[in-house]
PDB file of C-alpha atoms in Angstrom:
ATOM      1  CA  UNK A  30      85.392  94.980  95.164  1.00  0.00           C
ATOM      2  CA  UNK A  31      85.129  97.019  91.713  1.00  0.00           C
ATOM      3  CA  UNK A  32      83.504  99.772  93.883  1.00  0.00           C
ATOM      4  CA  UNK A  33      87.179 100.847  94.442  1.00  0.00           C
ATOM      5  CA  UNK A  34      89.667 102.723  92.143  1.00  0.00           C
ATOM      6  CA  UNK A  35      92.874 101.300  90.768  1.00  0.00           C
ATOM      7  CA  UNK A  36      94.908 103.453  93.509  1.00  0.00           C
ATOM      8  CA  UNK A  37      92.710 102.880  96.030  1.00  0.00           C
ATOM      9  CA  UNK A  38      93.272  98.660  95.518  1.00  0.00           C
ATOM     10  CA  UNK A  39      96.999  98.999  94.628  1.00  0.00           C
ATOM     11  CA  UNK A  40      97.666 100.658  98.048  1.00  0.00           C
ATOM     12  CA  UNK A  41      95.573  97.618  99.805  1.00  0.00           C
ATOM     13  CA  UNK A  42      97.079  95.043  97.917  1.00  0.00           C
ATOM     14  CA  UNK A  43     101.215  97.339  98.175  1.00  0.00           C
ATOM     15  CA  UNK A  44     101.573  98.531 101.350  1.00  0.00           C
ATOM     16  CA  UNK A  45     103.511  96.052 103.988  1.00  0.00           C
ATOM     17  CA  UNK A  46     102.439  94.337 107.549  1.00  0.00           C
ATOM     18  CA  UNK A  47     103.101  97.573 109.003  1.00  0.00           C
ATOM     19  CA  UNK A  48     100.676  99.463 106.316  1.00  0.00           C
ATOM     20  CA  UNK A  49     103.344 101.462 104.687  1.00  0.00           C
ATOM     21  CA  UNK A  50     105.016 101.857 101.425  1.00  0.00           C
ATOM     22  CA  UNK A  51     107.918 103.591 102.388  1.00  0.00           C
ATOM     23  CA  UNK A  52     110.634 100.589 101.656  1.00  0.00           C
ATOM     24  CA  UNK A  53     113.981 100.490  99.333  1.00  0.00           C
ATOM     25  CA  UNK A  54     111.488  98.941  96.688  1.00  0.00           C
ATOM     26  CA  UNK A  55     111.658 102.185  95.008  1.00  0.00           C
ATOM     27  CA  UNK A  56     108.779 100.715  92.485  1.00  0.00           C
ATOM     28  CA  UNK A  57     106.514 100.199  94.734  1.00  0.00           C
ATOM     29  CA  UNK A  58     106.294 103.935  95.542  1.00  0.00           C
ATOM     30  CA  UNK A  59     106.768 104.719  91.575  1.00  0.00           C
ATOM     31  CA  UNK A  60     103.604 102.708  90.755  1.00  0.00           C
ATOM     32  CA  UNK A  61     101.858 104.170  93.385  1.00  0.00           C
ATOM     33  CA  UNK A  62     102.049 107.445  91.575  1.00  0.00           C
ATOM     34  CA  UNK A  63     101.309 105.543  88.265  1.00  0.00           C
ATOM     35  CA  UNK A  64      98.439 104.241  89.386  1.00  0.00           C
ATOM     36  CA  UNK A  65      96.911 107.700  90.278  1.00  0.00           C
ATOM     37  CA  UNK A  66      97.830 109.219  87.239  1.00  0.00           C
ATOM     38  CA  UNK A  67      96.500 106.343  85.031  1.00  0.00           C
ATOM     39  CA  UNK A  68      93.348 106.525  87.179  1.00  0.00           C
ATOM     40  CA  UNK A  69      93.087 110.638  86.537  1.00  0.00           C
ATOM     41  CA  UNK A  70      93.790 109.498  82.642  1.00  0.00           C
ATOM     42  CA  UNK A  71      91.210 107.739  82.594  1.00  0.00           C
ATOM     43  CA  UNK A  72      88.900 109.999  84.326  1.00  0.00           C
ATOM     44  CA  UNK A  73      89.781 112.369  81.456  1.00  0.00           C
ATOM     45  CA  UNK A  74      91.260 114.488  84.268  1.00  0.00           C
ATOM     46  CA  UNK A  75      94.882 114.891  82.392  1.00  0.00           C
ATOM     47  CA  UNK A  76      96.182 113.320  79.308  1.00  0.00           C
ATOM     48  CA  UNK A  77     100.157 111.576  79.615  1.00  0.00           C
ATOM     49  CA  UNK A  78     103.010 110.556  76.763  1.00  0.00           C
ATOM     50  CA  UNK A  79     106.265 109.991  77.346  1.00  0.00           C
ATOM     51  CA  UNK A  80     107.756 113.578  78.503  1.00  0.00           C
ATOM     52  CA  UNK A  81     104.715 115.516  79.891  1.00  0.00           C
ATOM     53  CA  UNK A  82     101.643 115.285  81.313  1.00  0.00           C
ATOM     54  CA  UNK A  83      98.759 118.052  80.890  1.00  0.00           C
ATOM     55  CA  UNK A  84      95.486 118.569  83.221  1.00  0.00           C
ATOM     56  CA  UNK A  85      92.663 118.378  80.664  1.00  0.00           C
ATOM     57  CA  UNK A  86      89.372 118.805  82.931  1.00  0.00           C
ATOM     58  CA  UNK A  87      87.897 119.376  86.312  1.00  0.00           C
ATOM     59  CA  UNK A  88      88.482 117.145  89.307  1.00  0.00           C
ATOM     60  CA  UNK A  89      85.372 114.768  89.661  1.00  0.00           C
ATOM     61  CA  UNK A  90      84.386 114.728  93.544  1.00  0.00           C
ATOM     62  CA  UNK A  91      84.637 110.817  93.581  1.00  0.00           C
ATOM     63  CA  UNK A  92      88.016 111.425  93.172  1.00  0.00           C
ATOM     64  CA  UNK A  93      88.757 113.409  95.635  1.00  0.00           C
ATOM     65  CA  UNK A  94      91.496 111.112  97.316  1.00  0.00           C
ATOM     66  CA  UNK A  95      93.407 112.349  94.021  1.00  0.00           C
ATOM     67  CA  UNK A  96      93.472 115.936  94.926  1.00  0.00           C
ATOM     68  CA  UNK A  97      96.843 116.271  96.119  1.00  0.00           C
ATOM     69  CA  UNK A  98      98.320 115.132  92.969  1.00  0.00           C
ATOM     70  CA  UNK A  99      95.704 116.738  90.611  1.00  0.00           C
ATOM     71  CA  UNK A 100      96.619 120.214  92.222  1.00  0.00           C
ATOM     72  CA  UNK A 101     100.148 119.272  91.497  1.00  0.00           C
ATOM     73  CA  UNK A 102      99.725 119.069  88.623  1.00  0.00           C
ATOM     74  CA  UNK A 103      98.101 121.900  88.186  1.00  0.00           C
ATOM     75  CA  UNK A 104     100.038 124.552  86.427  1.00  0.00           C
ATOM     76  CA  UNK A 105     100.075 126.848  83.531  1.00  0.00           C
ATOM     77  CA  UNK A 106     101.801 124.796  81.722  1.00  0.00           C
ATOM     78  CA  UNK A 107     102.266 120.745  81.140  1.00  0.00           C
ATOM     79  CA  UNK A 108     104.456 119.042  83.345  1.00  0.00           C
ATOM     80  CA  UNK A 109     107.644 116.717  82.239  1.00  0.00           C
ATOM     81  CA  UNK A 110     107.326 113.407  83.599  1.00  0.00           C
ATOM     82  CA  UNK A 111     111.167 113.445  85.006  1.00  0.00           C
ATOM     83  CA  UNK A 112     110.021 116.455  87.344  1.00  0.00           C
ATOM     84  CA  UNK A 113     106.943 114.649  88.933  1.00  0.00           C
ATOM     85  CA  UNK A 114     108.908 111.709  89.769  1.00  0.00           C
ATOM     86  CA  UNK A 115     111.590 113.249  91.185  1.00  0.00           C
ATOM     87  CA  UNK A 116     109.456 115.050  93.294  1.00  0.00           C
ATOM     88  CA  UNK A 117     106.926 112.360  94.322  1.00  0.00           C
ATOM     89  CA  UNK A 118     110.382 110.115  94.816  1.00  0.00           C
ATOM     90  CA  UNK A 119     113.825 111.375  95.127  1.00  0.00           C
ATOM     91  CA  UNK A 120     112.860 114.802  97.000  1.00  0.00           C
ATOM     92  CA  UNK A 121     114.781 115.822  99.833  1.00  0.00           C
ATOM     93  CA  UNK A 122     111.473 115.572 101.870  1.00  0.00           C
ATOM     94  CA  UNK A 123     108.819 112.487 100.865  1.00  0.00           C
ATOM     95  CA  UNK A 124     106.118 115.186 101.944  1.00  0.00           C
ATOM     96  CA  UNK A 125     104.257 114.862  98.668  1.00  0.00           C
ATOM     97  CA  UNK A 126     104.065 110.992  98.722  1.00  0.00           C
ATOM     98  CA  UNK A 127     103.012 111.411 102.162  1.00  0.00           C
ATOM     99  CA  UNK A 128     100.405 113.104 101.184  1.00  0.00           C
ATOM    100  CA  UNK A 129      99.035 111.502  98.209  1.00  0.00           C
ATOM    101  CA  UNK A 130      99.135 108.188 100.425  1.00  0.00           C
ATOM    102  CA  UNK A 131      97.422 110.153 103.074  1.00  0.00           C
ATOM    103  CA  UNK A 132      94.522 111.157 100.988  1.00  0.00           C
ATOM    104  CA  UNK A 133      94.320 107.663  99.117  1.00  0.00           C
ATOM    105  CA  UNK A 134      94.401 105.791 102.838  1.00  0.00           C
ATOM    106  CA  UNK A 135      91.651 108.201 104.529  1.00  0.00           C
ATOM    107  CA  UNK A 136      89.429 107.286 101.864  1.00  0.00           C
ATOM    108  CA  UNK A 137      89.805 102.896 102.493  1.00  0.00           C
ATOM    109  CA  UNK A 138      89.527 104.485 106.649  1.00  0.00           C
ATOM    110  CA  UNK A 139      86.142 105.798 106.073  1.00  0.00           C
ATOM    111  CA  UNK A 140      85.033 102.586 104.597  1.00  0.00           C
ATOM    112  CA  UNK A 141      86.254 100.523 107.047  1.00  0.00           C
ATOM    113  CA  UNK A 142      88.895  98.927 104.778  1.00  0.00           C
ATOM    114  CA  UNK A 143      91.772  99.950 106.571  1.00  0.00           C
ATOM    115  CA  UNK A 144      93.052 101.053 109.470  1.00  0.00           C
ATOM    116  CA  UNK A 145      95.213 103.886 110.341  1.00  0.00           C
ATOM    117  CA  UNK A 146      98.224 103.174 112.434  1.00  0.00           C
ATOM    118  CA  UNK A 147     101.779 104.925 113.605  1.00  0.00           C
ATOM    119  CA  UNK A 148     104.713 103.646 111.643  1.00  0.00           C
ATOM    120  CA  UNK A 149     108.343 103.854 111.378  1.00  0.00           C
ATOM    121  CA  UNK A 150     111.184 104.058 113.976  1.00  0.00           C
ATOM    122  CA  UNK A 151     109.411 106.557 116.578  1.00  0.00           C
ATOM    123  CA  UNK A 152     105.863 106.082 115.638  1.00  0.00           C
ATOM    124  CA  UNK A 153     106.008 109.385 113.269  1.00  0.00           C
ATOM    125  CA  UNK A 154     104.594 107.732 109.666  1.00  0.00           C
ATOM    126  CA  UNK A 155     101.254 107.363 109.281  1.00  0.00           C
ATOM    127  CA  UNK A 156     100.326 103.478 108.026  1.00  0.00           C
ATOM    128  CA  UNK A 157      97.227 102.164 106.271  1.00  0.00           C
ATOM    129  CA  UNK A 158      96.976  98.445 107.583  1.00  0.00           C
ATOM    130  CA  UNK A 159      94.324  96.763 105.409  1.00  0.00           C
ATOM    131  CA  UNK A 160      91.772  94.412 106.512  1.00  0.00           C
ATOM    132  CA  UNK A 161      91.747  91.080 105.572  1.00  0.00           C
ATOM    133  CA  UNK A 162      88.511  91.373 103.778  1.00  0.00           C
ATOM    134  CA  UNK A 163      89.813  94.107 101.915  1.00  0.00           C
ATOM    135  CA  UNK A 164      92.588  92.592 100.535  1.00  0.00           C
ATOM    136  CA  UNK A 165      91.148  89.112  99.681  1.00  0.00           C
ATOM    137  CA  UNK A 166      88.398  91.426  97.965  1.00  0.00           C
ATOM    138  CA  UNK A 167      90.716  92.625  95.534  1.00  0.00           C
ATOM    139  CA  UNK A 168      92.657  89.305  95.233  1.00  0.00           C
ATOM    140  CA  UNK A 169      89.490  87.778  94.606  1.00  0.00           C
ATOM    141  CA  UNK A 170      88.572  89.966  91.974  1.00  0.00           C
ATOM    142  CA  UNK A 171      91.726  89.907  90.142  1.00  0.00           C
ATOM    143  CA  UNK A 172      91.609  86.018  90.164  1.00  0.00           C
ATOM    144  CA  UNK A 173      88.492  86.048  88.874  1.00  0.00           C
ATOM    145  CA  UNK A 174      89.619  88.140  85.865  1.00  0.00           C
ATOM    146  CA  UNK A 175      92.645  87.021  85.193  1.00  0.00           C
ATOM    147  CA  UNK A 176      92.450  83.216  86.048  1.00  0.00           C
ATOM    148  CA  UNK A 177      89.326  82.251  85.206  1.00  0.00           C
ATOM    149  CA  UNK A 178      87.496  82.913  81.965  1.00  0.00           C
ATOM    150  CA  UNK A 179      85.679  85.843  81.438  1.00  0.00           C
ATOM    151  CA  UNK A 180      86.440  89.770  80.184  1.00  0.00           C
ATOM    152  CA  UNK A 181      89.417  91.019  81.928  1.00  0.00           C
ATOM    153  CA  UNK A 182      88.061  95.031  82.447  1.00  0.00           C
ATOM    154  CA  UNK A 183      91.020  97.604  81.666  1.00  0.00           C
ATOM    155  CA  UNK A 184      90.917  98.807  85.111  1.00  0.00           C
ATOM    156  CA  UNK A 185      92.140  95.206  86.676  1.00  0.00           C
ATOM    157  CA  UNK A 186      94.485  94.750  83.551  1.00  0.00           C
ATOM    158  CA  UNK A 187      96.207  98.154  84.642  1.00  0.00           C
ATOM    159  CA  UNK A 188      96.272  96.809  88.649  1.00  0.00           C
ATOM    160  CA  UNK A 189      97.811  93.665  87.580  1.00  0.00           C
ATOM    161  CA  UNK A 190     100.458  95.435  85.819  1.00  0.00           C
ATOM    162  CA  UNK A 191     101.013  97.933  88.455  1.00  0.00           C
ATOM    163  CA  UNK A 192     101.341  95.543  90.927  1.00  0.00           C
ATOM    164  CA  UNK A 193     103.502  93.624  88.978  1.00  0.00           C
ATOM    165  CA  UNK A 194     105.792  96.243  88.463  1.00  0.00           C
ATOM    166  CA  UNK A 195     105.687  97.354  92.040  1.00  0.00           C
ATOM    167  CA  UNK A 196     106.646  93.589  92.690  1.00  0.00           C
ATOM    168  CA  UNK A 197     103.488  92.944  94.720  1.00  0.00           C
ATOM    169  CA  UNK A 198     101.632  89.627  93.263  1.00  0.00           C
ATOM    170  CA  UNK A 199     104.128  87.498  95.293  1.00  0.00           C
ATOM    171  CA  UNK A 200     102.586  87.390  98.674  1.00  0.00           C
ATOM    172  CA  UNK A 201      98.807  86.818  96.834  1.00  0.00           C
ATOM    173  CA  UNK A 202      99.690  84.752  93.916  1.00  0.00           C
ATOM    174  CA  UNK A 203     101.805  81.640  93.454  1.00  0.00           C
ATOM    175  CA  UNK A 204     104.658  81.567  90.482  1.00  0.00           C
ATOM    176  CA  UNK A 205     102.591  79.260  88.449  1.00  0.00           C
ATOM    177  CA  UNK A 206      99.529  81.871  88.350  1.00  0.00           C
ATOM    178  CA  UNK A 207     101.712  85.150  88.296  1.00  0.00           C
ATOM    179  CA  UNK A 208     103.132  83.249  84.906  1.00  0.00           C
ATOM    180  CA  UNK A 209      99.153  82.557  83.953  1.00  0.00           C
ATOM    181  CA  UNK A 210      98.166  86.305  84.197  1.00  0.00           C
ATOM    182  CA  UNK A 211     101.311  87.520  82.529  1.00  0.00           C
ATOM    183  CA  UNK A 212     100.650  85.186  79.646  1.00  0.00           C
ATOM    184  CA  UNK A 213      96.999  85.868  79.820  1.00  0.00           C
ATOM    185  CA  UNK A 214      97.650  89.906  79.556  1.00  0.00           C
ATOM    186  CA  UNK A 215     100.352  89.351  76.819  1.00  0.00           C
ATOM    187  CA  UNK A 216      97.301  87.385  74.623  1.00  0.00           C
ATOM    188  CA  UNK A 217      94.891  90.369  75.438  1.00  0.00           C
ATOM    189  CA  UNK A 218      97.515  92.645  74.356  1.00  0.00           C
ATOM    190  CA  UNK A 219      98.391  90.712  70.511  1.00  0.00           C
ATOM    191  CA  UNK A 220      94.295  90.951  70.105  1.00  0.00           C
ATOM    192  CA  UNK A 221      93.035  94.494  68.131  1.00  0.00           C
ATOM    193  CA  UNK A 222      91.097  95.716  71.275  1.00  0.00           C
ATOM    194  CA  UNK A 223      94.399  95.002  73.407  1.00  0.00           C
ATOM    195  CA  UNK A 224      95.718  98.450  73.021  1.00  0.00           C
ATOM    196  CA  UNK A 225      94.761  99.637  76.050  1.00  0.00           C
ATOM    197  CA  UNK A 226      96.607  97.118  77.413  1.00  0.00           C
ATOM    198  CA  UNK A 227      99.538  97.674  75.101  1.00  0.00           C
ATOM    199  CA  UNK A 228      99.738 101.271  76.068  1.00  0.00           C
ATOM    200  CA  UNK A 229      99.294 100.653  80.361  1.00  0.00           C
ATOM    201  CA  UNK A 230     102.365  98.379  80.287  1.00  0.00           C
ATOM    202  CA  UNK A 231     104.528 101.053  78.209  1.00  0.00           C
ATOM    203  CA  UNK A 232     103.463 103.850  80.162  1.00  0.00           C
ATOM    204  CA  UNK A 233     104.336 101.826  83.369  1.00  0.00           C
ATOM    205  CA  UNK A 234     107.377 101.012  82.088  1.00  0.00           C
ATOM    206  CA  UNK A 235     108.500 104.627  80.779  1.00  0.00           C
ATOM    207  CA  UNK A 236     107.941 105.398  84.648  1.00  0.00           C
ATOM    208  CA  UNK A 237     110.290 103.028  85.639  1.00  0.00           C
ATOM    209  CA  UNK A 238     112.667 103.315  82.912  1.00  0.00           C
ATOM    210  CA  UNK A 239     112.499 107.101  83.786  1.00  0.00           C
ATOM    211  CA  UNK A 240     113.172 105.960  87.901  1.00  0.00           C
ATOM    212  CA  UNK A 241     116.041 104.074  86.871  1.00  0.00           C
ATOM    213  CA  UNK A 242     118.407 107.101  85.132  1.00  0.00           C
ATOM    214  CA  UNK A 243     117.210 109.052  88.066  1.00  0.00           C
ATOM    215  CA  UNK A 244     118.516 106.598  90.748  1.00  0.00           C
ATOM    216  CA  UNK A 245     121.686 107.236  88.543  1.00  0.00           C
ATOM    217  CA  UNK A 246     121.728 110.916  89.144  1.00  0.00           C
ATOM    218  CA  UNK A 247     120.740 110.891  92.643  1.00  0.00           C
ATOM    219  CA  UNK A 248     123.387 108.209  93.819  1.00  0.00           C
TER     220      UNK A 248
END
């Protein structure tokens, strides 16, 4: 379904049988944001290193389910990486993931991809239960990319890795091809035009890297 963003299929393919991220996989949530910010990045929207991350242009309409990070974002000046994900993750409140879910989710609803449904203990969280056609949509595509031969676009090359990293290929994809897509995205990334590729797994991996010292600090 390449009609649909990289956030937009990571939160098909990431969310759980009750259509919510909101688990102790940490990561999962983590690449959620990562997967809006690389799509914004790539949009030209903002440019991201290591510490900070700038807004660079004007929100595109099409990417409106992106608005509640882009405004964020924001500010008069760039913002460090550390503060985002603190925010997005280890705030007192999880209003802003909330609502970055919320805007990424009512965009699949008005599609038909997914359905909106209560979650959590009293029937408070708002859940995004994919369809089945939805999800084997995106599977299909990614198989097709990365398991068959062919051009593996730098959109699905970032999705793999983000759902990777959000530890989200096991319920689509046996061992045996989770270990063919890794090896198939390390070749890409040895080639000259695999630095794209190069760069998507270290800036998912700062993210996490950055997650992990501030699990320290918060526990």
């Amino acid at each position: 379904m390449r009609d649909l963003t990289i956030s937009q299929e990571y939160l098909i393919c990431a969310v759980n049988e009750k259509g919510t991220l909101f688990t102790f996989n940490t990561e999962k949530m983590v690449c959620l944001v990562a997967a809006a910010l690389l799509e914004l990045q790539l949009e030209g929207c903002v440019t991201v290193d290591k510490k900070y991350i700038t807004v660079t242009a004007p929100l595109p309409g099409e990417k409106a389910h992106l608005r509640p990070l882009y405004d964020y974002l924001k500010g008069d000046k760039p913002m460090r990486t550390e503060k985002l994900l603190e925010e997005y993750t280890y705030s007192i409140t999880d209003a802003r993931l909330k609502e970055l879910m919320a805007a990424i989710g009512d965009s699949l609803v008005g599609r038909g991809l997914v359905e909106p449904v209560q979650s959590g203990l009293l029937g408070r969280k708002q859940g995004y239960r994919p369809t089945r056609e939805a999800i084997h949509s995106v599977v299909d595509l990614v198989r097709a990319e990365l398991l068959e031969e062919g051009e593996v676009t730098e959109d699905v090359a970032a999705l793999v890795i983000l759902l990777d990293q959000g530890k989200c290929l096991k319920p689509y994809f046996s061992a045996f091809e989770q270990k063919e897509m890794q090896a198939k995205l390390q070749a890409i990334a040895k080639t000259p035009s695999g630095k794209a590729v190069r760069d998507m797994v270290e800036y998912v991996e700062n993210l996490i890297a950055i997650m992990t010292v501030l699990v320290t600090v918060f526990t």
